[in-house]
Short mmCIF file of C-alpha atoms and ligand atoms in Angstrom, two decimals:
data_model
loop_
_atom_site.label_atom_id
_atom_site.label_comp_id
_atom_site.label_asym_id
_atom_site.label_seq_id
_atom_site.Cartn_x
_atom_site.Cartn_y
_atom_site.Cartn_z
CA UNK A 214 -33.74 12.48 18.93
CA UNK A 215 -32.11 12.45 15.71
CA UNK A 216 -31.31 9.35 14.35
CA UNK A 217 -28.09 9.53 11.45
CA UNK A 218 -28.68 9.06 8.22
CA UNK A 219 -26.08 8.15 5.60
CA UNK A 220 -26.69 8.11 2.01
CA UNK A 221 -24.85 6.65 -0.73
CA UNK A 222 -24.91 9.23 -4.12
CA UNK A 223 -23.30 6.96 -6.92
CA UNK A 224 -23.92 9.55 -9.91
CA UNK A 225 -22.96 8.41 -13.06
CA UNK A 226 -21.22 5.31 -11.99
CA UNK A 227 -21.80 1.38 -11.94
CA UNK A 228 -23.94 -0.32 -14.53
CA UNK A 229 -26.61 -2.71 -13.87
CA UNK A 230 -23.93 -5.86 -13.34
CA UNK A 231 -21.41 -3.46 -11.42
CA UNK A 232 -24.40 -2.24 -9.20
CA UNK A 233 -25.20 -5.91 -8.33
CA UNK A 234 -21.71 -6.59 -7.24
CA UNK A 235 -21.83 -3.39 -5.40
CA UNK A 236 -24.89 -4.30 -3.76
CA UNK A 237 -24.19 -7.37 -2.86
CA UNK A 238 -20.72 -6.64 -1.85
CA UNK A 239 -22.27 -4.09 0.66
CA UNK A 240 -24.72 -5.94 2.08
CA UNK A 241 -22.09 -8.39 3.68
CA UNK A 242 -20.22 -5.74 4.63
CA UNK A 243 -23.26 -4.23 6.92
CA UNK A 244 -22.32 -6.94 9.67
CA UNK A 245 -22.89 -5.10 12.55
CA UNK A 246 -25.57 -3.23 14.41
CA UNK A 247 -26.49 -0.11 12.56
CA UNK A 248 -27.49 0.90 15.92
CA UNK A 249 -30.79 3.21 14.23
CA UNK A 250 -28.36 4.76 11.73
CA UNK A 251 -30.61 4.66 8.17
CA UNK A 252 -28.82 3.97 5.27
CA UNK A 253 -29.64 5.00 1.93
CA UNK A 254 -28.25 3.92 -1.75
CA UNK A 255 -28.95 6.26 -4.76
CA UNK A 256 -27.95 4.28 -8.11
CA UNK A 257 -28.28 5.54 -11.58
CA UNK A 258 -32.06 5.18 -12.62
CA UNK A 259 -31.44 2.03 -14.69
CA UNK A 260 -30.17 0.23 -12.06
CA UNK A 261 -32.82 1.03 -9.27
CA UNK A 262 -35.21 -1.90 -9.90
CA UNK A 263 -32.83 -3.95 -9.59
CA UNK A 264 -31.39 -2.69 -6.90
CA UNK A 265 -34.88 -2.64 -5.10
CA UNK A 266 -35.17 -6.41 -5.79
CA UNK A 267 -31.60 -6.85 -4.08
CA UNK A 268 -32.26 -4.75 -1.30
CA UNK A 269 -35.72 -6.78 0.06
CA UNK A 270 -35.48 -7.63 3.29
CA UNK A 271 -32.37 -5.67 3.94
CA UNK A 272 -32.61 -1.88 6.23
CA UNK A 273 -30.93 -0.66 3.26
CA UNK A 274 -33.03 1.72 1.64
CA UNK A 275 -33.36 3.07 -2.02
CA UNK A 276 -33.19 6.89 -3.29
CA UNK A 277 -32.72 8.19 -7.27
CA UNK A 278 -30.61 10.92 -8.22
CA UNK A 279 -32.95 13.15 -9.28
CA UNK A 280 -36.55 13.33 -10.82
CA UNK A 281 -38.62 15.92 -13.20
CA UNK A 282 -41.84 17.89 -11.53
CA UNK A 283 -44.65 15.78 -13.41
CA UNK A 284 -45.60 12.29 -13.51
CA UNK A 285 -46.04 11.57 -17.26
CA UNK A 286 -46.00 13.10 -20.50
CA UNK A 287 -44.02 14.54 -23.70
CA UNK A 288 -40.86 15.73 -21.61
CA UNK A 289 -37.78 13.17 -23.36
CA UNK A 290 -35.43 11.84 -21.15
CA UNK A 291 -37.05 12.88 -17.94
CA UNK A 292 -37.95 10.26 -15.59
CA UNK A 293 -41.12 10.86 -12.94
CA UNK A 294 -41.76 11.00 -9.09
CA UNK A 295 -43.85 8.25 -9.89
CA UNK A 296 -41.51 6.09 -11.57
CA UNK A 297 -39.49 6.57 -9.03
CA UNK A 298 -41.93 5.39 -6.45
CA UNK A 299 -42.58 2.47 -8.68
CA UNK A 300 -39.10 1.52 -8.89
CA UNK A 301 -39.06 1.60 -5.24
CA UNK A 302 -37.53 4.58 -4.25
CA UNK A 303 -38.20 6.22 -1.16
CA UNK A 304 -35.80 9.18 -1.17
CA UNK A 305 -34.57 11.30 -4.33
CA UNK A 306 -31.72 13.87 -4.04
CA UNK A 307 -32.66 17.56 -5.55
CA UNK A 308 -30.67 20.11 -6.48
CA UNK A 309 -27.11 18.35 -6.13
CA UNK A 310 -24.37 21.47 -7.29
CA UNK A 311 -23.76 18.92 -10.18
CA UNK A 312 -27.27 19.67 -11.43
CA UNK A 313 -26.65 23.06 -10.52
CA UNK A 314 -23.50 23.36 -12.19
CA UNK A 315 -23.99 21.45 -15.23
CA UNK A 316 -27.48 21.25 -16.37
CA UNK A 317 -28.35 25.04 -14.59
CA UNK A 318 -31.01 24.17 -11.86
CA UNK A 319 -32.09 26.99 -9.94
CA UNK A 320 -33.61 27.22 -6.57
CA UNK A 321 -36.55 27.65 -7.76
CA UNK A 322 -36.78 24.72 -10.17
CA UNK A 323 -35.51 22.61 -7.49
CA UNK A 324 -38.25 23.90 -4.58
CA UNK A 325 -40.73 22.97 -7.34
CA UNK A 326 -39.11 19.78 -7.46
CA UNK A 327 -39.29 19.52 -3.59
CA UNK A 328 -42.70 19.91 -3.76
CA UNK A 329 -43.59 17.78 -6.42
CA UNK A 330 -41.39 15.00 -4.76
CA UNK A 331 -43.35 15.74 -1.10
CA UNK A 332 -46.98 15.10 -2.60
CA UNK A 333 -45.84 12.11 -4.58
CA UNK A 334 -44.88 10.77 -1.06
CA UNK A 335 -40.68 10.44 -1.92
CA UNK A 336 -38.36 12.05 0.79
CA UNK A 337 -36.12 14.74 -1.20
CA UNK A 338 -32.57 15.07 -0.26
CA UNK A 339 -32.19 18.63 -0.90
CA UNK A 340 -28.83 20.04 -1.17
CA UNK A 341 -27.23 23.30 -0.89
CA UNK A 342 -23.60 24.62 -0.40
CA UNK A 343 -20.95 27.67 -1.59
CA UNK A 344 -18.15 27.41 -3.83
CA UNK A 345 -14.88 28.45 -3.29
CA UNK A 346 -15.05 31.88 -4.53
CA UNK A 347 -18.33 32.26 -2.48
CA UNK A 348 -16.48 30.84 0.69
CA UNK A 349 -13.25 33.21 0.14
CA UNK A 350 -15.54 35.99 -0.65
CA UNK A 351 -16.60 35.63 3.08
CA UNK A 352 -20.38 35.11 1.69
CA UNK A 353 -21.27 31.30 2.87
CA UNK A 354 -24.04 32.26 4.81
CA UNK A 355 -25.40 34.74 2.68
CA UNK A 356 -25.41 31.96 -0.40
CA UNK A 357 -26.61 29.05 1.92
CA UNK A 358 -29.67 31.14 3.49
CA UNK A 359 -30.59 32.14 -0.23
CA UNK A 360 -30.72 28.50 -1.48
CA UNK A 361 -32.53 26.95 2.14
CA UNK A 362 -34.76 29.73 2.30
CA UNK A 363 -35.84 29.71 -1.50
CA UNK A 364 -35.37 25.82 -1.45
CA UNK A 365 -38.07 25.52 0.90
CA UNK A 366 -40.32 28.19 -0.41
CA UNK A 367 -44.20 26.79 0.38
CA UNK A 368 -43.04 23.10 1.81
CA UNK A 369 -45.69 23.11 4.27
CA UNK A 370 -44.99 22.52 7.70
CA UNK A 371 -46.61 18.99 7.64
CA UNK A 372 -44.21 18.30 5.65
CA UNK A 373 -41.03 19.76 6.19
CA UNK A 374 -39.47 17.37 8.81
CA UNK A 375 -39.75 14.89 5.81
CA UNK A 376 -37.35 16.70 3.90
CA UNK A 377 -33.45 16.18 4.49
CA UNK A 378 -31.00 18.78 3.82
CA UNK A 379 -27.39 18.19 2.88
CA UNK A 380 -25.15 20.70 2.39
CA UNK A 381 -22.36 19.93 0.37
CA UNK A 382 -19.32 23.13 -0.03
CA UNK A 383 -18.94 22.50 -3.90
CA UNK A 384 -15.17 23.77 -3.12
CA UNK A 385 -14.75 20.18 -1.16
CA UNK A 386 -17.15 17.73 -3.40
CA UNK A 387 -14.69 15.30 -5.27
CA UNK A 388 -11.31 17.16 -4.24
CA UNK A 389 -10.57 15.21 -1.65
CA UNK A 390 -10.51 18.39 0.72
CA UNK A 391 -12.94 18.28 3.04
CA UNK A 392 -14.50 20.81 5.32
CA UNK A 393 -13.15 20.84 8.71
CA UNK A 394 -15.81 19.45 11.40
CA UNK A 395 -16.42 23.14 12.71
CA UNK A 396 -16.37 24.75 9.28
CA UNK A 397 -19.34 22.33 8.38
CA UNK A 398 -20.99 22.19 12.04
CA UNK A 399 -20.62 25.97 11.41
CA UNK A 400 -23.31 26.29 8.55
CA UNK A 401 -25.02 23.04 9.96
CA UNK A 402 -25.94 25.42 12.66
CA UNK A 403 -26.57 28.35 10.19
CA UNK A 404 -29.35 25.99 8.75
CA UNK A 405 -31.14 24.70 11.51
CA UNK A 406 -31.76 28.18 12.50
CA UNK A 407 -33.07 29.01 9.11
CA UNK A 408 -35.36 26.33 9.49
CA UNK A 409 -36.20 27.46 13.17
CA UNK A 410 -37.31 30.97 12.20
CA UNK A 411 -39.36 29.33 8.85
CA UNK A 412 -41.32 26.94 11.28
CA UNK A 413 -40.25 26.40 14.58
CA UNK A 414 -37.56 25.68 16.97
CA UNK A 415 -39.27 22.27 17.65
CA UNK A 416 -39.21 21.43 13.69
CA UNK A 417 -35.78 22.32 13.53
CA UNK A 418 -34.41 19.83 16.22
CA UNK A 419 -35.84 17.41 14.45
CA UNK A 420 -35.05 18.14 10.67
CA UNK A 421 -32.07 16.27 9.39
CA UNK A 422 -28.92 17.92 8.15
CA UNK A 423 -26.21 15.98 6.17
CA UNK A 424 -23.28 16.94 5.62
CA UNK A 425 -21.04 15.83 2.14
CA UNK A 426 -18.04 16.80 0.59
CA UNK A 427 -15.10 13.96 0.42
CA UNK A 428 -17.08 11.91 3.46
CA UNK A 429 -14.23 9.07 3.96
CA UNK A 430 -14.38 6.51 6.71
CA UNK A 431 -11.18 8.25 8.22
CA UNK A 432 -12.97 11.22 8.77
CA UNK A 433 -16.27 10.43 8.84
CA UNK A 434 -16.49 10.40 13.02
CA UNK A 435 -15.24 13.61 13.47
CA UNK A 436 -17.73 14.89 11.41
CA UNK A 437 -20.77 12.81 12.89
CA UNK A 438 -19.75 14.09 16.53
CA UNK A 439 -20.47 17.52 15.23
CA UNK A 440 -24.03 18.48 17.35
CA UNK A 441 -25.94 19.56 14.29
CA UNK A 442 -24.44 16.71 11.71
CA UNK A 443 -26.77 14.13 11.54
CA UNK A 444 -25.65 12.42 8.95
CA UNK A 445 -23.30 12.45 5.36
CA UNK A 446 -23.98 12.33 1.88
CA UNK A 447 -21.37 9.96 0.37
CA UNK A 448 -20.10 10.31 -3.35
CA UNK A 449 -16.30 8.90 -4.12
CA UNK A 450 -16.69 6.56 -0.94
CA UNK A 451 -19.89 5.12 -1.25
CA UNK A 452 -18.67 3.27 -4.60
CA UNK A 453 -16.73 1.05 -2.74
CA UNK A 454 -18.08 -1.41 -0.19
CA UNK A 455 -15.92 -1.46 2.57
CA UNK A 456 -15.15 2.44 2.46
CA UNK A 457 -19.00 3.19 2.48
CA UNK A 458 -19.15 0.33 5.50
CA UNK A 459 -16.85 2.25 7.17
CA UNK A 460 -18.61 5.84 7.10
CA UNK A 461 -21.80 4.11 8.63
CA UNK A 462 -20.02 2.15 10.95
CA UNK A 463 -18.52 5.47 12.29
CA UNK A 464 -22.00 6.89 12.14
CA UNK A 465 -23.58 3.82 13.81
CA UNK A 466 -20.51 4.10 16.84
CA UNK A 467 -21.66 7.91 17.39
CA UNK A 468 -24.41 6.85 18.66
CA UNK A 469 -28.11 8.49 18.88
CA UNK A 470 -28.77 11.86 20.03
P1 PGA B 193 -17.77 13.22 -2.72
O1 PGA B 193 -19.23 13.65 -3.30
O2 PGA B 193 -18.03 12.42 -1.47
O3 PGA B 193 -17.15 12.41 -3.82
O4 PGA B 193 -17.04 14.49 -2.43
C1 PGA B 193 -20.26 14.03 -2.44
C2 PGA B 193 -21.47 14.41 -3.25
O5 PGA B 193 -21.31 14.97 -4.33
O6 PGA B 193 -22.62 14.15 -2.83
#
């Protein structure tokens, strides 16, 4: 039984007043019964103390961007797995297509990541997806089975039903075109089977697979019905209350599995 988790990925947005209003706005706006849905904010790093303070007592939980594979030390402008758990972060999202795209992050920087993240006791949000040239070249599963296989390279099998995987088809992060529910159950599918034949078929019902890519509330459902989407990673919507509502109310209506 896979419960859905939805996760909120501000990036680069909403300063430390803007993230209280946000925060606050949302937290009225989570009126209903989240029926086991988990929901999950990831604010800038200066604004996730705060945002721990404002999210006691709440089921909203707390997740960073990204992190750097020590704990301390002479590496400027890097912030640490333990920082993060300081801050009160339970999640962190790896290896976004941003990272990969702009600041070069390879697989393999991003499994050590994983790692690092796993044995500092954080749940990484690791994320994966083609771009458009990829998909018209025919060669999504080829790209996606590279980056999940090499993502999890060594993540023990203690711990890989910790680890969350979104995939995110760069071609549909931002543009407003999102991948149709089979196109995305598609590779959802594509990935649990990688992660069957690296550990088990028993470890792969149970590993959670987001989906994200222009995740609105008006198409959020159809998505969420898909059998191996358990849940969405939100950019553009999540910075507004009532949209991001919306996606987990759809998420909360689909019910359990
Ligand atoms: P988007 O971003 O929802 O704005 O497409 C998703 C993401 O980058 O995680």
């Amino acid at each position: 039984m896979r419960s859905k988790v939805i996760a909120g990925n501000w990036k680069m947005n909403k300063d430390l007043g803007e993230s209280e209003k946000l925060i606050k706005d949302l937290k009225m706006s989570l009126n209903f019964d989240l029926g086991g849905t988990r929901v999950i904010i990831c604010p800038p790093y200066p604004s996730l103390a705060l945002a721990a303070k404002l999210l006691e007592g709440t089921s909203i939980e707390l997740g960073a961007q990204n992190m750097y594979t020590e704990n301390e030390g002479a590496f400027t402008g890097e912030v640490s797995p333990k920082m993060l758990k300081a801050a009160g972060c339970k999640y962190v999202i790896l290896g976004h297509s941003e990272r990969r795209q702009y600041f070069a992050e390879s697989n393999e920087f991003i499994n050590t990541k994983a790692r690092k993240a796993l044995s500092s006791g954080l749940i990484p949000i690791i994320c994966v997806g083609e771009t458009l040239e990829e998909r018209e070249k025919n060669i999504t599963d080829q790209i996606v089975s590279v980056q999940v296989k090499a993502c999890l390279k060594e993540i023990a099998a203690a711990d890989i039903e910790r680890v969350i995987v979104a995939y995110e088809p760069v071609w549909a992060i931002g543009t407003g075109k999102n991948a149709t529910p089979q196109q995305a159950q598609d590779v959802h599918r594509l990935i649990r089977k990688l992660v069957s034949q690296l550990y088990s078929i028993q470890v792969a019902d149970r590993v959670i697979i987001q989906y994200g890519g222009s995740v609105k509330p008006d198409n959020s459902a159809d998505l969420l019905h898909q059998p191996d989407i358990d849940g969405a990673l939100v950019g553009g919507a999540c910075l507004k209350a009532d949209s991001f509502a919306g996606i987990i109310r759809a998420a909360a209506s689909s019910g359990k599995k």
